[in-house]
């Protein structure tokens, strides 16, 4: 019933851009904060960006500030992560997550590869 489906990952060269999308269904989307995480092989899953339920507040990891932008469209139950000036260290599986209190949902992930 509850689904978070990421898309938009792929192969991009350093300095390139990519836009990830996350489509949510099966829950009341507009009362959940949304987050993007990434996880590279051998590393912990890390928070990349977060956005409040209304979209009025955003938070970014220092490593992506100025390069990534998180946004949401509550009318479409969609969350986005615009990634610009990609670096090799951005390469990872990216996961969409919904959170409200102790309730958390996860997507299946989409792979981002940054390589020349």
Coordinates of N, CA and C in Angstrom, one line a residue, residues 2 10 12 14 20 26 32 47 51 57 80 89 96 101:
X2 N 1.7 1.4 1.0 CA 2.6 2.5 1.1 C 3.8 2.3 0.1
X10 N 21.3 7.5 -12.7 CA 22.0 7.1 -13.9 C 23.4 7.5 -13.9
X12 N 26.4 10.0 -15.0 CA 26.7 11.4 -15.3 C 28.2 11.7 -15.1
X14 N 31.4 14.1 -14.1 CA 31.7 15.1 -13.1 C 31.3 16.5 -13.6
X20 N 16.6 13.8 -9.4 CA 15.9 12.6 -8.9 C 14.5 12.9 -8.5
X26 N -0.2 5.9 -0.9 CA -0.6 5.1 0.2 C -0.5 5.7 1.6
X32 N 3.9 14.6 6.1 CA 5.2 14.0 6.3 C 6.3 14.9 5.8
X47 N 22.1 11.3 5.5 CA 21.1 12.3 5.1 C 21.7 13.4 4.2
X51 N 13.1 18.2 3.7 CA 12.2 19.3 3.5 C 11.0 19.1 4.4
X57 N 10.6 24.7 4.8 CA 11.9 24.6 5.4 C 12.7 23.5 4.8
X80 N 11.6 16.0 -5.1 CA 12.6 16.0 -6.1 C 14.0 16.4 -5.4
X89 N 32.4 11.9 -5.5 CA 32.0 11.5 -4.2 C 30.5 11.5 -3.9
X96 N 14.7 7.9 -1.0 CA 13.7 8.8 -0.6 C 13.1 8.2 0.7
X101 N 6.9 11.8 13.1 CA 7.1 11.2 14.4 C 8.0 10.0 14.3

